[in-house]
Coordinates of N, CA, C and O in Angstrom, one line a residue:
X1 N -42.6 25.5 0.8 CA -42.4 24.1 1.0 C -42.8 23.4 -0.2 O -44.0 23.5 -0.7
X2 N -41.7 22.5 -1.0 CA -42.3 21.8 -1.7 C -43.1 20.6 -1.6 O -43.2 19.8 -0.7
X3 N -43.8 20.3 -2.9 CA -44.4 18.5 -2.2 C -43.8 17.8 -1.7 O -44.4 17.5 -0.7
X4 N -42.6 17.2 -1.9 CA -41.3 16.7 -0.8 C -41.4 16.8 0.2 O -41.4 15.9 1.0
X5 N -41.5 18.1 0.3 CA -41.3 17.8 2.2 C -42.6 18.2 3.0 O -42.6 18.7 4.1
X6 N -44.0 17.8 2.0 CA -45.1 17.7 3.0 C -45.7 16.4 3.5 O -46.2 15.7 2.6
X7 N -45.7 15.8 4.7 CA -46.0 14.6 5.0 C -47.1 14.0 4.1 O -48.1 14.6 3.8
X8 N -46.7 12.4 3.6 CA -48.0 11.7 3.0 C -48.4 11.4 3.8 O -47.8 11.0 4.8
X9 N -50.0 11.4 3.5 CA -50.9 10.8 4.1 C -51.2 9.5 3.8 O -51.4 9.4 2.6
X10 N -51.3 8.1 4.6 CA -51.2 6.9 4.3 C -52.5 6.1 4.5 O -53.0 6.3 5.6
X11 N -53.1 5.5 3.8 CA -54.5 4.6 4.1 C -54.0 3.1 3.8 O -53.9 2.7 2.6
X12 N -53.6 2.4 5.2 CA -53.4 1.1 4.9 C -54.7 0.3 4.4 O -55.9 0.5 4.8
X13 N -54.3 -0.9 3.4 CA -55.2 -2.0 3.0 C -54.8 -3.5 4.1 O -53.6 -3.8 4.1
X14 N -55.5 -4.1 4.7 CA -55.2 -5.2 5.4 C -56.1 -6.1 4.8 O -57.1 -5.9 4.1
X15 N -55.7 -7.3 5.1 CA -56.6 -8.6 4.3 C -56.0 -9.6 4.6 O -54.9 -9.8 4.3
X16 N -57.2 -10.8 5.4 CA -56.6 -11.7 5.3 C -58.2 -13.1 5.1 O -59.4 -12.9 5.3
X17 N -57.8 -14.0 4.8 CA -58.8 -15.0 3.9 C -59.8 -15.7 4.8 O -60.9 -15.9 4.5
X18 N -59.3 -16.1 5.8 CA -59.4 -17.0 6.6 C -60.1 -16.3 8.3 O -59.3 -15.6 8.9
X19 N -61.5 -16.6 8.8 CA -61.3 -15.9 9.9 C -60.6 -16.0 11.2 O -60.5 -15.1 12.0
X20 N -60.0 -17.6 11.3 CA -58.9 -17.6 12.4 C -57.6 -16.7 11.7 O -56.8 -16.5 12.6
X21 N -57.2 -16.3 10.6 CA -55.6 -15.2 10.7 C -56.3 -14.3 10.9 O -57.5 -14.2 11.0
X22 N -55.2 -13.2 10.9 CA -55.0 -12.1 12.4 C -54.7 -11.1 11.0 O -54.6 -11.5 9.9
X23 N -54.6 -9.7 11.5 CA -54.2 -9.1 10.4 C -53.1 -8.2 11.1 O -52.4 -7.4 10.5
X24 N -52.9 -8.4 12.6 CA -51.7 -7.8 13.6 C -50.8 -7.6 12.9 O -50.3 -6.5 12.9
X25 N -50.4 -8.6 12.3 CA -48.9 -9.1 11.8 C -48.7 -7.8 10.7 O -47.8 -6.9 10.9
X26 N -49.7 -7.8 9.7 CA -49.5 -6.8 8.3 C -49.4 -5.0 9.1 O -48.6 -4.0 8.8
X27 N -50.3 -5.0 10.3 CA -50.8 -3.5 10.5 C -49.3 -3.0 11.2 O -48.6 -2.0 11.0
X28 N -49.1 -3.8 12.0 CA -47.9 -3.6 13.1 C -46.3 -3.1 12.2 O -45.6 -2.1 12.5
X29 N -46.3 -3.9 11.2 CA -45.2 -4.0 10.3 C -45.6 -2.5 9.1 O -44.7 -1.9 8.6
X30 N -46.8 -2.2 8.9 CA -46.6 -1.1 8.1 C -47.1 0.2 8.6 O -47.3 1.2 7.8
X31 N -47.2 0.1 10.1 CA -47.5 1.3 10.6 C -46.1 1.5 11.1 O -45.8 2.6 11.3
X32 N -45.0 0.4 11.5 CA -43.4 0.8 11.6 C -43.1 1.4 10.5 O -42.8 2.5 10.7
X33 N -43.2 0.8 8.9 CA -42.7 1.8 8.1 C -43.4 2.9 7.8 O -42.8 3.7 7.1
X34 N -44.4 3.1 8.0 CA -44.9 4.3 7.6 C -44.4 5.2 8.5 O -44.5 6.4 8.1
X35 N -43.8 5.1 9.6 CA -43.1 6.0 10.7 C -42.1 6.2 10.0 O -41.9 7.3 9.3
X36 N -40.9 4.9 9.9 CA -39.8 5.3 9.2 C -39.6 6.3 7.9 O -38.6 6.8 7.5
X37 N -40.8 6.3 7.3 CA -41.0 6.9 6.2 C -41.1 8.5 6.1 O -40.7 9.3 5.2
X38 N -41.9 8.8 7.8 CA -42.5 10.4 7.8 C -43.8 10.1 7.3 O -44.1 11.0 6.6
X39 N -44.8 9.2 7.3 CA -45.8 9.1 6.7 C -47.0 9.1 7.2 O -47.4 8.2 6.6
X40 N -47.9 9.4 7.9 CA -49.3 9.6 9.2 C -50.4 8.8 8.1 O -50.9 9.0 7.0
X41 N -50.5 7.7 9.2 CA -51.3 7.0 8.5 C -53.1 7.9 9.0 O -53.4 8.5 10.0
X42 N -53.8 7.6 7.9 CA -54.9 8.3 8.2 C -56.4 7.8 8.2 O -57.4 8.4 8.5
X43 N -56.1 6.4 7.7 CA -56.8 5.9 7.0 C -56.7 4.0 6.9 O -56.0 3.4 6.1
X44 N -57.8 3.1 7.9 CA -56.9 2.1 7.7 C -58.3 1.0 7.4 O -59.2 0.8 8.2
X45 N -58.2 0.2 6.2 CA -59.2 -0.9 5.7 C -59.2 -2.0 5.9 O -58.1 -2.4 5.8
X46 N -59.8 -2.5 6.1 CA -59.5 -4.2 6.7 C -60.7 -5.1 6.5 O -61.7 -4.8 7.1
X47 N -60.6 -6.5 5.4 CA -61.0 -7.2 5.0 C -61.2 -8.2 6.1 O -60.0 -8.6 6.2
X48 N -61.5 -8.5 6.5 CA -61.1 -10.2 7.1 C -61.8 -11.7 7.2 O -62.8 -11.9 7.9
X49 N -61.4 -12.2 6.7 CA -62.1 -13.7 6.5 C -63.0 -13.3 5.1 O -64.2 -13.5 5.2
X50 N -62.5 -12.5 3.8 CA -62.5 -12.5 2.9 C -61.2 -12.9 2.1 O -60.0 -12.8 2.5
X51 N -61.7 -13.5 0.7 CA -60.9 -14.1 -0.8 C -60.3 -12.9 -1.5 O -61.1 -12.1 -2.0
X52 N -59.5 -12.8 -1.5 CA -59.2 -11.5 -2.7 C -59.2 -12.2 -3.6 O -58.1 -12.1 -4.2
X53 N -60.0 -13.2 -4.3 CA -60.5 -13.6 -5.6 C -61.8 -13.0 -5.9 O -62.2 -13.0 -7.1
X54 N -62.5 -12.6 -4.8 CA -63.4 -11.4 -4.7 C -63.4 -10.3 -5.1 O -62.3 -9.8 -5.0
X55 N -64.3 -9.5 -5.5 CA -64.1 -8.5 -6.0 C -64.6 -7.4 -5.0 O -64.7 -7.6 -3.8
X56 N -64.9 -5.8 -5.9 CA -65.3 -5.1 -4.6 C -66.5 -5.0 -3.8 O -66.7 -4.5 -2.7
X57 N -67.8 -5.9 -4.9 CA -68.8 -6.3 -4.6 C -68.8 -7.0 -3.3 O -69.8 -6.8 -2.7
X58 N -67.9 -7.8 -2.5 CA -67.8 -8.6 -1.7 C -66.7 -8.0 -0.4 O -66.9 -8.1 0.8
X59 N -65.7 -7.4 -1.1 CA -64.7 -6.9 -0.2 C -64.4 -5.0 -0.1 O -63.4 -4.2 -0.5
X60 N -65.8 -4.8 0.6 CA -66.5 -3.9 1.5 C -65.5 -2.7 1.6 O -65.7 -1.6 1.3
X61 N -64.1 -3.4 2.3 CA -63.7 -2.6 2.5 C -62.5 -1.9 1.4 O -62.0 -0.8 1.4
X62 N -62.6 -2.8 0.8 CA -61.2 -3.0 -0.2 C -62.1 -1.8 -1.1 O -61.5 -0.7 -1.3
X63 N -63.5 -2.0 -1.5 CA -64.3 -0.8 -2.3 C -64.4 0.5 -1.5 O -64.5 1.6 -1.9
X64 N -64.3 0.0 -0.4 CA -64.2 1.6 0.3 C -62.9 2.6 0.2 O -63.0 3.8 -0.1
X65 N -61.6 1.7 0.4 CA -60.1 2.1 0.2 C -60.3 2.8 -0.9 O -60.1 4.0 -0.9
X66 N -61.0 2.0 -2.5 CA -60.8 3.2 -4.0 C -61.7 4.1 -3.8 O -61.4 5.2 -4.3
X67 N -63.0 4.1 -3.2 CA -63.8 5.7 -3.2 C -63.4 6.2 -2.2 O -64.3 6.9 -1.7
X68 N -62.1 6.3 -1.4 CA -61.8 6.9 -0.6 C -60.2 7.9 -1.2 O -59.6 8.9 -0.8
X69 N -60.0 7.0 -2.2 CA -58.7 7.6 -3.1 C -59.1 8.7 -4.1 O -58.6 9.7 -4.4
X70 N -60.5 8.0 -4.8 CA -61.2 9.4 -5.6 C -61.5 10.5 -5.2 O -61.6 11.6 -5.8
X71 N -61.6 10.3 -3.7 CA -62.0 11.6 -2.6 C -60.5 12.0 -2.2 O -60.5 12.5 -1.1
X72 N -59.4 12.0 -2.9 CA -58.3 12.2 -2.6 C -58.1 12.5 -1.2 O -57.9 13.6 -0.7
X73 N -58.2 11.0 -0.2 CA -58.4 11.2 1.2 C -56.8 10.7 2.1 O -56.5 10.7 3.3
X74 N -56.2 10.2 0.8 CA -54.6 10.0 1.2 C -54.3 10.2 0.1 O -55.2 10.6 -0.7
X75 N -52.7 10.0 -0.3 CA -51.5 10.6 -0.9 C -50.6 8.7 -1.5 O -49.9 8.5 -2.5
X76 N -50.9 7.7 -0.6 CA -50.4 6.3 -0.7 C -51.4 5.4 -0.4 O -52.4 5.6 0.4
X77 N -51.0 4.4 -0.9 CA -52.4 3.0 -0.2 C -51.1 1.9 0.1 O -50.4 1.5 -0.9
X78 N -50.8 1.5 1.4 CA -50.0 0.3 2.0 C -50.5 -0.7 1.8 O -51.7 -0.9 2.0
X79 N -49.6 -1.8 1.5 CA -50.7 -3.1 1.9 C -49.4 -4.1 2.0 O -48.3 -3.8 1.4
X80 N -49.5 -5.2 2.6 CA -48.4 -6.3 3.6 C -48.0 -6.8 2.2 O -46.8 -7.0 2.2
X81 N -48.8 -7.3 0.8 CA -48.8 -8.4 -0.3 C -49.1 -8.1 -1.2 O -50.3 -7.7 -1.1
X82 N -48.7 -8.0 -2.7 CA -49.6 -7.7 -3.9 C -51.0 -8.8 -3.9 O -51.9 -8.6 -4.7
X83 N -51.1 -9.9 -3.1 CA -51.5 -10.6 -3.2 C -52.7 -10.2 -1.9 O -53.5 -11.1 -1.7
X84 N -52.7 -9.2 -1.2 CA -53.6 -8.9 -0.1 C -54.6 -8.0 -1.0 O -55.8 -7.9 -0.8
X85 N -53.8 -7.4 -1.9 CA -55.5 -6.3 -3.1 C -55.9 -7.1 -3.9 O -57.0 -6.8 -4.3
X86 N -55.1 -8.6 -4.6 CA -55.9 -9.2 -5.8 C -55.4 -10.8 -5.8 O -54.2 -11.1 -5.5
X87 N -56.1 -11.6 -6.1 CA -55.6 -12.6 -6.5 C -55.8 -12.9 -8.2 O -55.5 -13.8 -8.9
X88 N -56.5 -11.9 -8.6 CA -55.9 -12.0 -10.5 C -55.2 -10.8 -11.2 O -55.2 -9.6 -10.8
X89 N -54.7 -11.1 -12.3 CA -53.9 -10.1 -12.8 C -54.5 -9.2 -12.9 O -54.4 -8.1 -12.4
X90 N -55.4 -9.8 -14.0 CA -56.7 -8.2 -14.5 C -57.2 -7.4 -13.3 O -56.7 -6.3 -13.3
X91 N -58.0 -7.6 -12.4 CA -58.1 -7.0 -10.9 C -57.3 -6.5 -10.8 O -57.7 -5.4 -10.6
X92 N -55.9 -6.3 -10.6 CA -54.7 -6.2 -9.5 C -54.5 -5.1 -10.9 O -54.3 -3.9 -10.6
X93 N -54.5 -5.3 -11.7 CA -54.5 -3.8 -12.9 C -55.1 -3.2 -12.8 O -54.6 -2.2 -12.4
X94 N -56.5 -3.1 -12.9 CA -57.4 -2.3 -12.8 C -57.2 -1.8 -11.1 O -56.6 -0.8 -10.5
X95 N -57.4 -2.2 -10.9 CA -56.7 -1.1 -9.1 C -55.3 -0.5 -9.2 O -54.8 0.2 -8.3
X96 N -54.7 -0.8 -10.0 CA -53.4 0.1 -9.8 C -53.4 1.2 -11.0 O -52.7 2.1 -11.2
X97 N -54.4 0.7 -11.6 CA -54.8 2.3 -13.0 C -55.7 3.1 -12.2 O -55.6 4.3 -12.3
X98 N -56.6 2.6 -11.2 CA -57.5 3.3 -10.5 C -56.5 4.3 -9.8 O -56.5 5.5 -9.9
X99 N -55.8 3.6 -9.2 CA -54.8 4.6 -7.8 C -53.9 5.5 -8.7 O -53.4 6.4 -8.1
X100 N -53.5 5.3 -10.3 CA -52.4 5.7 -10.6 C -53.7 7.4 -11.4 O -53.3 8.5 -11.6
X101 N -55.1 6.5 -11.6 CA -55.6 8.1 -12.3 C -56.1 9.1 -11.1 O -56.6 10.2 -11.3
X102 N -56.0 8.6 -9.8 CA -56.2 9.6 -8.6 C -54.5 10.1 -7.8 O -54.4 10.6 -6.7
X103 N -53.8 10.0 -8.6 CA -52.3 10.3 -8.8 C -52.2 9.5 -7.0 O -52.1 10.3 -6.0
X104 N -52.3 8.5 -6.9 CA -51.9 7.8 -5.3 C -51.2 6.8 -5.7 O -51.3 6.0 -6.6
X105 N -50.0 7.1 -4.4 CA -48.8 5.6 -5.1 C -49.1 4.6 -3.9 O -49.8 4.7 -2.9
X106 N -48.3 3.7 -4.3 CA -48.9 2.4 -3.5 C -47.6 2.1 -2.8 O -46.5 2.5 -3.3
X107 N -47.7 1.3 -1.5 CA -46.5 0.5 -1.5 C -46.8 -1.0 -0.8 O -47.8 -1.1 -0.1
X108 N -45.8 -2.2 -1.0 CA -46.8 -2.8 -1.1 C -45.2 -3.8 -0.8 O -44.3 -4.1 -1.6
X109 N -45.3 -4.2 0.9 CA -43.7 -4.6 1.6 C -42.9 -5.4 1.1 O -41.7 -5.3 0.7
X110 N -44.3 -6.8 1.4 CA -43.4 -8.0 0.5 C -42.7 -8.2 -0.6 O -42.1 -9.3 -0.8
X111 N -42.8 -7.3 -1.2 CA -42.2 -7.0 -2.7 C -41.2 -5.9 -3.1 O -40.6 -5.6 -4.2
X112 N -41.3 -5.2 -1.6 CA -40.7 -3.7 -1.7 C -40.7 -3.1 -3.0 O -39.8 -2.9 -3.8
X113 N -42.5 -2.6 -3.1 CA -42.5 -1.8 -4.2 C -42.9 -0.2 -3.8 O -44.0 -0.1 -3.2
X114 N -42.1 0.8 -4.1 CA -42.7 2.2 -3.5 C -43.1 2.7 -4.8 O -42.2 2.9 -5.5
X115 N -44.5 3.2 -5.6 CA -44.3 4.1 -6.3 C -43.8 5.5 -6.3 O -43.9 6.3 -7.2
X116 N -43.2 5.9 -4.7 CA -43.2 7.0 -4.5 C -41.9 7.8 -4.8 O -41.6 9.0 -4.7
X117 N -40.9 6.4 -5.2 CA -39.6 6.6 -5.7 C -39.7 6.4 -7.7 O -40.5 6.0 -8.6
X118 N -38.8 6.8 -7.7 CA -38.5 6.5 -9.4 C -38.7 5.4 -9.6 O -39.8 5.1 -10.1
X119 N -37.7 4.4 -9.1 CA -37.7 2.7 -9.2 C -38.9 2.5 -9.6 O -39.4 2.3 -10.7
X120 N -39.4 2.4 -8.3 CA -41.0 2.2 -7.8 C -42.0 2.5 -9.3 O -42.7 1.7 -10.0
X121 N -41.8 3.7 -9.3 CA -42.7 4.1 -10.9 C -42.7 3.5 -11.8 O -43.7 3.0 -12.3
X122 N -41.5 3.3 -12.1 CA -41.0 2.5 -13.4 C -41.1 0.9 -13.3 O -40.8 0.2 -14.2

Protein backbone atom coordinates (compact mmCIF):
# COMPACT_ATOMS: atom_id res chain seq x y z
CA UNK A 1 0.00 0.00 0.00
CA UNK A 2 1.24 3.18 -0.91
CA UNK A 3 1.05 6.65 1.12
CA UNK A 4 -2.02 7.39 -1.07
CA UNK A 5 -4.02 5.07 -0.01
CA UNK A 6 -3.36 5.19 3.80
CA UNK A 7 -5.98 7.22 5.66
CA UNK A 8 -4.74 10.84 6.97
CA UNK A 9 -5.02 11.49 10.09
CA UNK A 10 -6.71 14.90 10.78
CA UNK A 11 -6.29 17.39 13.97
CA UNK A 12 -8.80 20.17 13.53
CA UNK A 13 -7.87 23.88 14.74
CA UNK A 14 -11.19 25.73 15.94
CA UNK A 15 -11.23 29.36 17.15
CA UNK A 16 -13.38 31.73 17.69
CA UNK A 17 -12.80 35.49 19.50
CA UNK A 18 -15.67 36.27 21.28
CA UNK A 19 -17.24 34.06 24.10
CA UNK A 20 -20.89 34.29 23.01
CA UNK A 21 -19.72 32.61 19.16
CA UNK A 22 -20.00 28.99 18.95
CA UNK A 23 -17.34 27.07 17.17
CA UNK A 24 -20.37 24.39 15.94
CA UNK A 25 -20.50 25.98 12.77
CA UNK A 26 -16.41 25.44 11.86
CA UNK A 27 -16.33 21.67 13.57
CA UNK A 28 -19.66 20.41 11.87
CA UNK A 29 -18.46 21.71 8.42
CA UNK A 30 -14.87 20.15 8.66
CA UNK A 31 -15.65 17.00 10.17
CA UNK A 32 -18.19 16.71 6.84
CA UNK A 33 -15.14 17.19 4.73
CA UNK A 34 -12.83 15.35 6.42
CA UNK A 35 -15.36 12.31 5.72
CA UNK A 36 -15.68 13.31 2.23
CA UNK A 37 -12.01 13.26 2.11
CA UNK A 38 -11.35 9.48 3.79
CA UNK A 39 -9.75 11.42 6.50
CA UNK A 40 -10.30 10.23 10.66
CA UNK A 41 -10.13 13.07 12.41
CA UNK A 42 -7.95 12.32 15.56
CA UNK A 43 -7.27 15.18 17.12
CA UNK A 44 -9.44 18.33 17.76
CA UNK A 45 -8.14 22.10 19.36
CA UNK A 46 -10.23 24.67 20.30
CA UNK A 47 -9.52 28.21 21.30
CA UNK A 48 -12.57 30.08 22.39
CA UNK A 49 -13.14 33.60 23.41
CA UNK A 50 -9.52 34.05 22.38
CA UNK A 51 -7.77 36.86 19.63
CA UNK A 52 -5.68 35.14 17.14
CA UNK A 53 -3.65 38.44 17.44
CA UNK A 54 -2.44 36.35 20.26
CA UNK A 55 0.14 34.32 20.17
CA UNK A 56 0.85 30.73 21.52
CA UNK A 57 1.66 32.09 24.83
CA UNK A 58 -2.13 32.88 25.24
CA UNK A 59 -3.77 30.47 22.78
CA UNK A 60 -3.22 27.19 24.85
CA UNK A 61 -4.58 25.36 22.47
CA UNK A 62 -3.41 26.60 19.24
CA UNK A 63 0.38 25.76 21.06
CA UNK A 64 -0.75 22.52 21.72
CA UNK A 65 -2.09 21.78 17.88
CA UNK A 66 2.19 22.61 16.92
CA UNK A 67 3.66 20.28 19.76
CA UNK A 68 1.32 17.89 18.73
CA UNK A 69 2.47 18.04 14.90
CA UNK A 70 6.31 17.70 16.17
CA UNK A 71 4.97 14.53 17.89
CA UNK A 72 3.87 13.61 14.34
CA UNK A 73 0.36 12.99 15.95
CA UNK A 74 -1.54 13.77 12.57
CA UNK A 75 -0.75 13.84 8.89
CA UNK A 76 -3.07 17.54 8.26
CA UNK A 77 -4.19 20.43 10.60
CA UNK A 78 -7.98 21.73 9.33
CA UNK A 79 -9.14 24.96 10.26
CA UNK A 80 -12.67 26.89 9.01
CA UNK A 81 -10.21 30.48 8.16
CA UNK A 82 -6.71 31.44 7.47
CA UNK A 83 -7.70 33.91 9.75
CA UNK A 84 -8.78 31.32 12.74
CA UNK A 85 -4.55 30.32 13.10
CA UNK A 86 -3.41 34.15 12.75
CA UNK A 87 -4.31 37.45 12.46
CA UNK A 88 -0.68 38.65 11.24
CA UNK A 89 1.32 37.70 8.41
CA UNK A 90 4.54 36.93 10.15
CA UNK A 91 2.61 34.44 12.71
CA UNK A 92 0.48 32.85 9.97
CA UNK A 93 4.24 32.11 8.33
CA UNK A 94 5.89 30.95 10.94
CA UNK A 95 3.10 28.28 11.61
CA UNK A 96 2.97 27.21 8.19
CA UNK A 97 7.04 26.69 8.10
CA UNK A 98 6.38 24.95 11.43
CA UNK A 99 3.64 22.41 9.82
CA UNK A 100 5.56 22.40 6.49
CA UNK A 101 9.13 21.24 8.57
CA UNK A 102 7.00 18.39 10.37
CA UNK A 103 5.96 17.45 6.66
CA UNK A 104 1.94 18.26 7.83
CA UNK A 105 -0.32 19.84 5.16
CA UNK A 106 -2.99 22.05 6.14
CA UNK A 107 -6.31 22.77 4.84
CA UNK A 108 -7.97 25.59 5.51
CA UNK A 109 -12.10 25.79 3.85
CA UNK A 110 -12.69 29.34 3.43
CA UNK A 111 -10.15 29.64 1.01
CA UNK A 112 -10.11 26.11 -0.28
CA UNK A 113 -6.57 25.55 0.29
CA UNK A 114 -5.38 21.69 0.43
CA UNK A 115 -1.63 21.34 0.69
CA UNK A 116 -2.31 17.87 0.16
CA UNK A 117 -2.82 18.43 -3.64
CA UNK A 118 -0.21 19.98 -6.00
CA UNK A 119 -2.34 23.20 -6.37
CA UNK A 120 -2.42 23.42 -2.73
CA UNK A 121 1.55 23.14 -2.44
CA UNK A 122 2.34 25.42 -4.82
Amino acid sequence: MNKDNIMKRAALYLRVSRNEQTIDNQRLELERVAKAKGWKIVSVFKDEGVSGAFGRGVRKQYDAMLKGGVRAEYDVVMAWDVSRLSRSLKDLVQTLEELQACKIDLYLHQQAIDTNTPAGKA
